[in-house]
GROMACS .gro file of C-alpha atoms in nm:
model
  331
    1MET     CA    1  -0.200  -0.579  -0.199
    2PHE     CA    2  -0.060  -0.202  -0.222
    3ILE     CA    3   0.253   0.003  -0.233
    4GLU     CA    4   0.267   0.371  -0.087
    5PHE     CA    5   0.462   0.654  -0.280
    6THR     CA    6   0.602   0.920  -0.061
    7THR     CA    7   0.649   1.202  -0.319
    8VAL     CA    8   0.822   1.470  -0.122
    9ILE     CA    9   1.062   1.450   0.211
   10GLY     CA   10   0.918   1.741   0.409
   11CYS     CA   11   0.566   1.821   0.469
   12THR     CA   12   0.482   2.202   0.469
   13ASN     CA   13   0.159   2.125   0.672
   14LYS     CA   14   0.402   2.043   0.975
   15CYS     CA   15   0.111   1.882   1.174
   16VAL     CA   16   0.219   1.837   1.549
   17PHE     CA   17   0.166   1.489   1.543
   18CYS     CA   18   0.353   1.402   1.259
   19PRO     CA   19   0.754   1.356   1.328
   20GLN     CA   20   0.852   1.518   0.956
   21ALA     CA   21   1.200   1.611   1.149
   22THR     CA   22   1.247   1.256   1.231
   23LEU     CA   23   1.204   1.118   0.887
   24SER     CA   24   1.404   1.396   0.686
   25LYS     CA   25   1.695   1.345   0.971
   26ALA     CA   26   1.686   0.959   0.892
   27TYR     CA   27   1.653   1.028   0.502
   28PHE     CA   28   1.919   1.267   0.459
   29SER     CA   29   2.207   1.107   0.660
   30ARG     CA   30   2.159   0.814   0.422
   31ASN     CA   31   2.139   1.010   0.080
   32LYS     CA   32   2.307   1.337   0.132
   33SER     CA   33   2.214   1.475  -0.222
   34LYS     CA   34   1.960   1.750  -0.223
   35TYR     CA   35   1.831   1.639  -0.561
   36THR     CA   36   1.629   1.326  -0.409
   37ARG     CA   37   1.396   1.555  -0.190
   38LEU     CA   38   1.147   1.514  -0.448
   39LEU     CA   39   1.043   1.211  -0.646
   40SER     CA   40   1.094   1.262  -1.005
   41LEU     CA   41   0.829   1.153  -1.269
   42THR     CA   42   1.071   0.941  -1.460
   43ASN     CA   43   1.199   0.716  -1.129
   44PHE     CA   44   0.837   0.707  -1.084
   45ILE     CA   45   0.735   0.535  -1.395
   46LYS     CA   46   1.048   0.281  -1.390
   47MET     CA   47   0.935   0.187  -1.056
   48VAL     CA   48   0.557   0.162  -1.156
   49ASP     CA   49   0.624  -0.051  -1.458
   50LYS     CA   50   0.826  -0.326  -1.224
   51LEU     CA   51   0.506  -0.343  -1.006
   52PRO     CA   52   0.249  -0.655  -1.041
   53GLN     CA   53  -0.075  -0.526  -1.230
   54GLU     CA   54  -0.293  -0.637  -0.946
   55MET     CA   55  -0.102  -0.402  -0.713
   56GLU     CA   56  -0.274  -0.093  -0.547
   57ILE     CA   57  -0.080   0.246  -0.588
   58PHE     CA   58  -0.123   0.469  -0.319
   59LEU     CA   59  -0.012   0.808  -0.323
   60SER     CA   60   0.042   0.928   0.034
   61GLY     CA   61   0.371   0.826   0.211
   62MET     CA   62   0.471   0.995   0.467
   63SER     CA   63   0.382   1.358   0.324
   64GLU     CA   64   0.133   1.561   0.150
   65PRO     CA   65   0.159   1.396  -0.193
   66PHE     CA   66   0.062   1.749  -0.383
   67GLN     CA   67   0.342   1.935  -0.297
   68ASN     CA   68   0.547   1.738  -0.545
   69PRO     CA   69   0.487   1.945  -0.865
   70TYR     CA   70   0.444   1.604  -1.081
   71CYS     CA   71   0.204   1.441  -0.824
   72LEU     CA   72  -0.063   1.493  -1.085
   73LYS     CA   73   0.124   1.326  -1.357
   74MET     CA   74   0.201   1.048  -1.160
   75ALA     CA   75  -0.178   0.970  -1.074
   76GLN     CA   76  -0.267   0.971  -1.464
   77TYR     CA   77   0.043   0.746  -1.522
   78ALA     CA   78  -0.055   0.486  -1.231
   79LEU     CA   79  -0.418   0.522  -1.360
   80LYS     CA   80  -0.351   0.475  -1.754
   81SER     CA   81  -0.091   0.176  -1.665
   82GLY     CA   82  -0.397  -0.032  -1.514
   83HIS     CA   83  -0.333   0.029  -1.155
   84ASN     CA   84  -0.616   0.129  -0.932
   85LEU     CA   85  -0.535   0.429  -0.712
   86ASN     CA   86  -0.551   0.551  -0.358
   87ILE     CA   87  -0.489   0.898  -0.280
   88CYS     CA   88  -0.424   0.990   0.033
   89SER     CA   89  -0.445   1.411   0.058
   90THR     CA   90  -0.477   1.697   0.280
   91LEU     CA   91  -0.552   1.871  -0.059
   92ILE     CA   92  -0.253   2.124  -0.030
   93GLY     CA   93  -0.114   2.199  -0.329
   94LEU     CA   94  -0.401   2.012  -0.526
   95SER     CA   95  -0.567   2.321  -0.716
   96SER     CA   96  -0.955   2.286  -0.875
   97ASP     CA   97  -0.787   2.267  -1.213
   98LYS     CA   98  -0.569   1.981  -1.148
   99LEU     CA   99  -0.847   1.821  -0.979
  100LYS     CA  100  -1.079   1.838  -1.253
  101GLN     CA  101  -0.786   1.704  -1.501
  102LEU     CA  102  -0.744   1.428  -1.260
  103LEU     CA  103  -1.099   1.332  -1.264
  104ARG     CA  104  -1.142   1.335  -1.626
  105THR     CA  105  -0.863   1.060  -1.648
  106ILE     CA  106  -1.023   0.871  -1.384
  107LYS     CA  107  -1.349   0.866  -1.597
  108THR     CA  108  -1.169   0.767  -1.907
  109THR     CA  109  -0.944   0.487  -1.765
  110LYS     CA  110  -1.226   0.332  -1.551
  111GLN     CA  111  -0.975   0.244  -1.301
  112ARG     CA  112  -1.108   0.291  -0.902
  113CYS     CA  113  -0.939   0.584  -0.733
  114LYS     CA  114  -1.012   0.643  -0.364
  115PHE     CA  115  -0.982   0.963  -0.178
  116MET     CA  116  -0.857   0.965   0.158
  117ILE     CA  117  -0.892   1.307   0.275
  118HIS     CA  118  -0.749   1.452   0.598
  119LEU     CA  119  -0.915   1.750   0.679
  120PRO     CA  120  -0.830   2.003   0.932
  121SER     CA  121  -0.944   2.053   1.275
  122GLU     CA  122  -0.985   2.303   1.513
  123GLY     CA  123  -0.699   2.351   1.772
  124LYS     CA  124  -0.325   2.337   1.799
  125PHE     CA  125  -0.259   1.975   1.632
  126GLU     CA  126  -0.328   2.040   1.269
  127ARG     CA  127  -0.174   2.322   1.053
  128ILE     CA  128  -0.362   2.263   0.720
  129PRO     CA  129  -0.449   2.618   0.569
  130VAL     CA  130  -0.798   2.695   0.485
  131THR     CA  131  -0.769   2.891   0.173
  132PRO     CA  132  -1.015   3.033  -0.084
  133MET     CA  133  -0.831   2.764  -0.349
  134TYR     CA  134  -0.885   2.502  -0.074
  135GLU     CA  135  -1.255   2.557  -0.020
  136GLU     CA  136  -1.314   2.529  -0.445
  137THR     CA  137  -1.128   2.219  -0.452
  138LEU     CA  138  -1.310   2.060  -0.154
  139LYS     CA  139  -1.627   2.151  -0.294
  140ILE     CA  140  -1.543   2.005  -0.641
  141LEU     CA  141  -1.435   1.687  -0.502
  142LEU     CA  142  -1.756   1.644  -0.306
  143GLN     CA  143  -1.949   1.686  -0.624
  144THR     CA  144  -1.827   1.358  -0.776
  145ASP     CA  145  -1.940   1.020  -0.753
  146GLY     CA  146  -1.639   0.835  -0.681
  147TYR     CA  147  -1.481   0.679  -0.391
  148LEU     CA  148  -1.455   0.927  -0.101
  149GLU     CA  149  -1.341   0.909   0.248
  150PHE     CA  150  -1.273   1.206   0.526
  151HIS     CA  151  -1.133   1.219   0.860
  152TYR     CA  152  -1.007   1.467   1.112
  153HIS     CA  153  -0.783   1.402   1.414
  154TYR     CA  154  -0.874   1.616   1.693
  155ASP     CA  155  -1.204   1.754   1.912
  156GLU     CA  156  -1.361   1.923   1.606
  157LEU     CA  157  -1.372   2.030   1.219
  158ASN     CA  158  -1.233   2.352   1.111
  159HIS     CA  159  -1.546   2.566   1.117
  160LYS     CA  160  -1.543   2.659   0.752
  161VAL     CA  161  -1.479   2.315   0.628
  162SER     CA  162  -1.754   2.192   0.871
  163LYS     CA  163  -1.998   2.434   0.694
  164ILE     CA  164  -1.904   2.274   0.346
  165MET     CA  165  -1.961   1.908   0.457
  166LYS     CA  166  -2.284   1.980   0.623
  167ARG     CA  167  -2.444   2.051   0.284
  168SER     CA  168  -2.300   1.696   0.143
  169LYS     CA  169  -2.373   1.327   0.190
  170TYR     CA  170  -2.024   1.253   0.383
  171LYS     CA  171  -1.955   1.269   0.756
  172PRO     CA  172  -1.608   1.266   0.852
  173THR     CA  173  -1.458   1.035   1.093
  174LEU     CA  174  -1.273   1.142   1.396
  175MET     CA  175  -0.949   0.938   1.408
  176ARG     CA  176  -0.758   0.886   1.725
  177ILE     CA  177  -0.385   1.022   1.718
  178THR     CA  178  -0.135   0.745   1.754
  179ASN     CA  179   0.236   0.784   1.898
  180ARG     CA  180   0.375   0.631   1.556
  181THR     CA  181   0.621   0.368   1.749
  182GLY     CA  182   0.710   0.621   1.993
  183HIS     CA  183   0.817   0.934   1.747
  184VAL     CA  184   0.495   1.147   1.888
  185LYS     CA  185   0.511   1.280   2.243
  186LEU     CA  186   0.174   1.440   2.335
  187ASP     CA  187  -0.046   1.451   2.628
  188VAL     CA  188  -0.326   1.317   2.388
  189VAL     CA  189  -0.146   1.003   2.317
  190ASP     CA  190  -0.002   0.692   2.523
  191ALA     CA  191   0.351   0.616   2.545
  192PRO     CA  192   0.469   0.338   2.368
  193ARG     CA  193   0.441   0.007   2.530
  194ARG     CA  194   0.648  -0.309   2.399
  195SER     CA  195   0.441  -0.599   2.286
  196ARG     CA  196   0.499  -0.927   2.413
  197GLY     CA  197   0.364  -1.279   2.256
  198ILE     CA  198   0.278  -1.354   1.918
  199ILE     CA  199   0.132  -1.052   1.754
  200ALA     CA  200   0.047  -0.935   1.390
  201CYS     CA  201   0.079  -0.606   1.191
  202SER     CA  202  -0.291  -0.503   1.066
  203ARG     CA  203  -0.176  -0.395   0.734
  204ARG     CA  204   0.087  -0.653   0.692
  205LYS     CA  205  -0.165  -0.882   0.470
  206GLU     CA  206  -0.139  -0.622   0.214
  207HIS     CA  207   0.210  -0.594   0.190
  208GLY     CA  208   0.192  -0.192   0.257
  209PHE     CA  209   0.554  -0.094   0.185
  210VAL     CA  210   0.627   0.264   0.150
  211VAL     CA  211   0.854   0.396  -0.122
  212LEU     CA  212   1.058   0.705  -0.087
  213PRO     CA  213   1.172   0.952  -0.342
  214ASP     CA  214   1.513   0.801  -0.397
  215GLY     CA  215   1.377   0.448  -0.403
  216THR     CA  216   1.453   0.331  -0.089
  217VAL     CA  217   1.172   0.085   0.045
  218ILE     CA  218   1.074   0.095   0.420
  219PHE     CA  219   0.860  -0.171   0.605
  220CYS     CA  220   0.579   0.052   0.682
  221CYS     CA  221   0.419   0.421   0.695
  222GLN     CA  222   0.526   0.409   1.096
  223ASP     CA  223   0.913   0.366   1.018
  224TRP     CA  224   0.938   0.739   1.080
  225GLY     CA  225   1.325   0.649   1.163
  226MET     CA  226   1.367   0.408   0.876
  227LYS     CA  227   1.498   0.131   1.101
  228HIS     CA  228   1.360  -0.140   0.848
  229VAL     CA  229   1.521  -0.069   0.517
  230LEU     CA  230   1.415  -0.349   0.260
  231GLY     CA  231   1.599  -0.249  -0.036
  232ASN     CA  232   1.577  -0.004  -0.347
  233LEU     CA  233   1.305  -0.026  -0.609
  234LEU     CA  234   1.502   0.167  -0.874
  235THR     CA  235   1.775  -0.098  -0.851
  236SER     CA  236   1.591  -0.408  -0.754
  237ASP     CA  237   1.249  -0.580  -0.860
  238TYR     CA  238   0.965  -0.599  -0.631
  239GLU     CA  239   0.978  -0.997  -0.570
  240THR     CA  240   1.325  -0.916  -0.464
  241ILE     CA  241   1.236  -0.674  -0.194
  242TYR     CA  242   0.983  -0.891  -0.092
  243LYS     CA  243   1.177  -1.185   0.014
  244SER     CA  244   1.462  -0.968   0.148
  245ARG     CA  245   1.635  -1.050   0.458
  246ALA     CA  246   1.505  -0.734   0.626
  247ASN     CA  247   1.134  -0.862   0.567
  248LYS     CA  248   1.189  -1.215   0.666
  249ILE     CA  249   1.321  -1.054   0.997
  250ILE     CA  250   1.044  -0.848   1.078
  251ASP     CA  251   0.836  -1.156   0.970
  252LYS     CA  252   1.002  -1.359   1.223
  253GLY     CA  253   0.992  -1.073   1.522
  254LEU     CA  254   0.626  -1.102   1.528
  255LYS     CA  255   0.666  -1.436   1.686
  256ASP     CA  256   1.004  -1.397   1.833
  257GLU     CA  257   0.963  -1.122   2.117
  258SER     CA  258   1.324  -1.107   2.141
  259LEU     CA  259   1.375  -0.980   1.794
  260ASP     CA  260   1.380  -0.554   1.801
  261ILE     CA  261   1.157  -0.487   1.545
  262LEU     CA  262   0.939  -0.198   1.477
  263CYS     CA  263   0.610  -0.352   1.545
  264ARG     CA  264   0.667  -0.431   1.903
  265THR     CA  265   0.674  -0.055   1.998
  266CYS     CA  266   0.351  -0.007   1.741
  267ASP     CA  267   0.025   0.061   1.882
  268GLN     CA  268  -0.152  -0.073   1.561
  269THR     CA  269  -0.033  -0.416   1.597
  270ILE     CA  270  -0.285  -0.684   1.711
  271ASN     CA  271  -0.260  -0.969   1.952
  272VAL     CA  272  -0.262  -1.308   1.756
  273ASN     CA  273  -0.365  -1.516   2.084
  274ALA     CA  274  -0.471  -1.537   2.435
  275ARG     CA  275  -0.119  -1.496   2.597
  276ALA     CA  276  -0.071  -1.200   2.366
  277GLN     CA  277  -0.362  -1.052   2.469
  278PHE     CA  278  -0.311  -1.120   2.850
  279TYR     CA  279   0.065  -0.965   2.858
  280ASN     CA  280  -0.042  -0.651   2.619
  281THR     CA  281  -0.383  -0.571   2.826
  282LYS     CA  282  -0.323  -0.277   3.101
  283PHE     CA  283  -0.406  -0.415   3.417
  284SER     CA  284  -0.789  -0.424   3.452
  285LEU     CA  285  -1.075  -0.638   3.536
  286LYS     CA  286  -1.064  -0.751   3.156
  287LYS     CA  287  -0.722  -0.900   3.228
  288ILE     CA  288  -0.813  -1.060   3.543
  289LEU     CA  289  -1.089  -1.275   3.377
  290LEU     CA  290  -0.862  -1.337   3.087
  291GLY     CA  291  -0.597  -1.466   3.340
  292THR     CA  292  -0.860  -1.654   3.515
  293LYS     CA  293  -0.976  -1.816   3.178
  294MET     CA  294  -0.609  -1.917   3.085
  295ILE     CA  295  -0.560  -2.105   3.420
  296ALA     CA  296  -0.878  -2.303   3.368
  297TYR     CA  297  -0.812  -2.408   3.026
  298ASN     CA  298  -0.412  -2.492   3.122
  299ASN     CA  299  -0.532  -2.675   3.423
  300PHE     CA  300  -0.868  -2.813   3.358
  301LYS     CA  301  -0.875  -2.876   2.975
  302PRO     CA  302  -1.139  -3.170   2.945
  303ILE     CA  303  -1.380  -2.973   3.119
  304TYR     CA  304  -1.305  -2.646   2.975
  305ARG     CA  305  -1.334  -2.815   2.619
  306TYR     CA  306  -1.668  -3.006   2.691
  307LEU     CA  307  -1.822  -2.648   2.846
  308TRP     CA  308  -1.657  -2.476   2.487
  309SER     CA  309  -1.854  -2.781   2.255
  310ILE     CA  310  -2.191  -2.708   2.478
  311LYS     CA  311  -2.173  -2.341   2.397
  312ASN     CA  312  -2.086  -2.417   2.050
  313ALA     CA  313  -2.375  -2.673   2.017
  314VAL     CA  314  -2.612  -2.384   2.143
  315LYS     CA  315  -2.489  -2.116   1.925
  316LYS     CA  316  -2.531  -2.394   1.602
  317GLN     CA  317  -2.912  -2.492   1.744
  318ASP     CA  318  -3.002  -2.120   1.766
  319MET     CA  319  -2.872  -2.034   1.422
  320LYS     CA  320  -3.096  -2.261   1.254
  321ASP     CA  321  -3.415  -2.027   1.396
  322PRO     CA  322  -3.468  -1.807   1.142
  323GLN     CA  323  -3.557  -1.512   1.384
  324VAL     CA  324  -3.215  -1.555   1.574
  325VAL     CA  325  -3.044  -1.531   1.222
  326ASP     CA  326  -3.197  -1.240   1.173
  327LYS     CA  327  -3.146  -1.067   1.524
  328PHE     CA  328  -2.770  -1.182   1.467
  329PHE     CA  329  -2.751  -1.014   1.143
  330GLU     CA  330  -2.927  -0.684   1.288
  331ASN     CA  331  -2.638  -0.702   1.551
   0.00000   0.00000   0.00000
């Protein structure tokens, strides 16, 4: 299980594919107080103390966490409280001195801390400034023995960052740009299509709710318009939020396509059964074959099941052969 904390509303990086304006408009229309833009350290501590001990804390949410001046102390408190930590960051706002302090805390507490670093790429989509301080922080991080992952979002890495990464053992992953439930409109992303049938969220199993600076809890990090507000962690406990009516509606909506939930337009959902896979697959040879398979199953069940049993029997027989087993695991 994990929960994400958004430490600040409004990210200075302003990457083109990140709908910060949508989030700010939704957030401040609900809470007009200018003092809630930043998550305070006091409120962070109050909310962390309400969480189950086994829950992993993500400092990421929907903006660069280290834009909040108290983010280092938040990370240290989470670790000292016995929680494993996951930091998703662009490194903007994380100086080399702050990173050294954080690494010392990790070593002292012996809690697991994973860094997921969003690196800048070349081109117009990302606006992460590569300054001398940034390069120094990145080099120090690469020297650690912790859990490190690196990714970028378009074409090629920034040339300065690429030189640094080539000297390390890490190979950054190129991640696709998602449409963020329709809030991103770029030529490089597909327009959202409403899913049909029974679907599932790839993150749902781990309960990845997002907490905003005023304590508001939303369903996930794709809910930029705050469509599904589950409660407030400052005024309620986690169990109440998890069992809230809003959360139950989302659970029901994954099976009932008549309900208007955000997951229906999210490109990170998965199909649970063949019917959903058929409806949500674009017209292609794959869709034709899947449709033929469904017709055969519905109209010729005895034959279909007989052939399926033969296939499984052959597979089980093959798995008794050590050479086949070795080949299976190699693939």
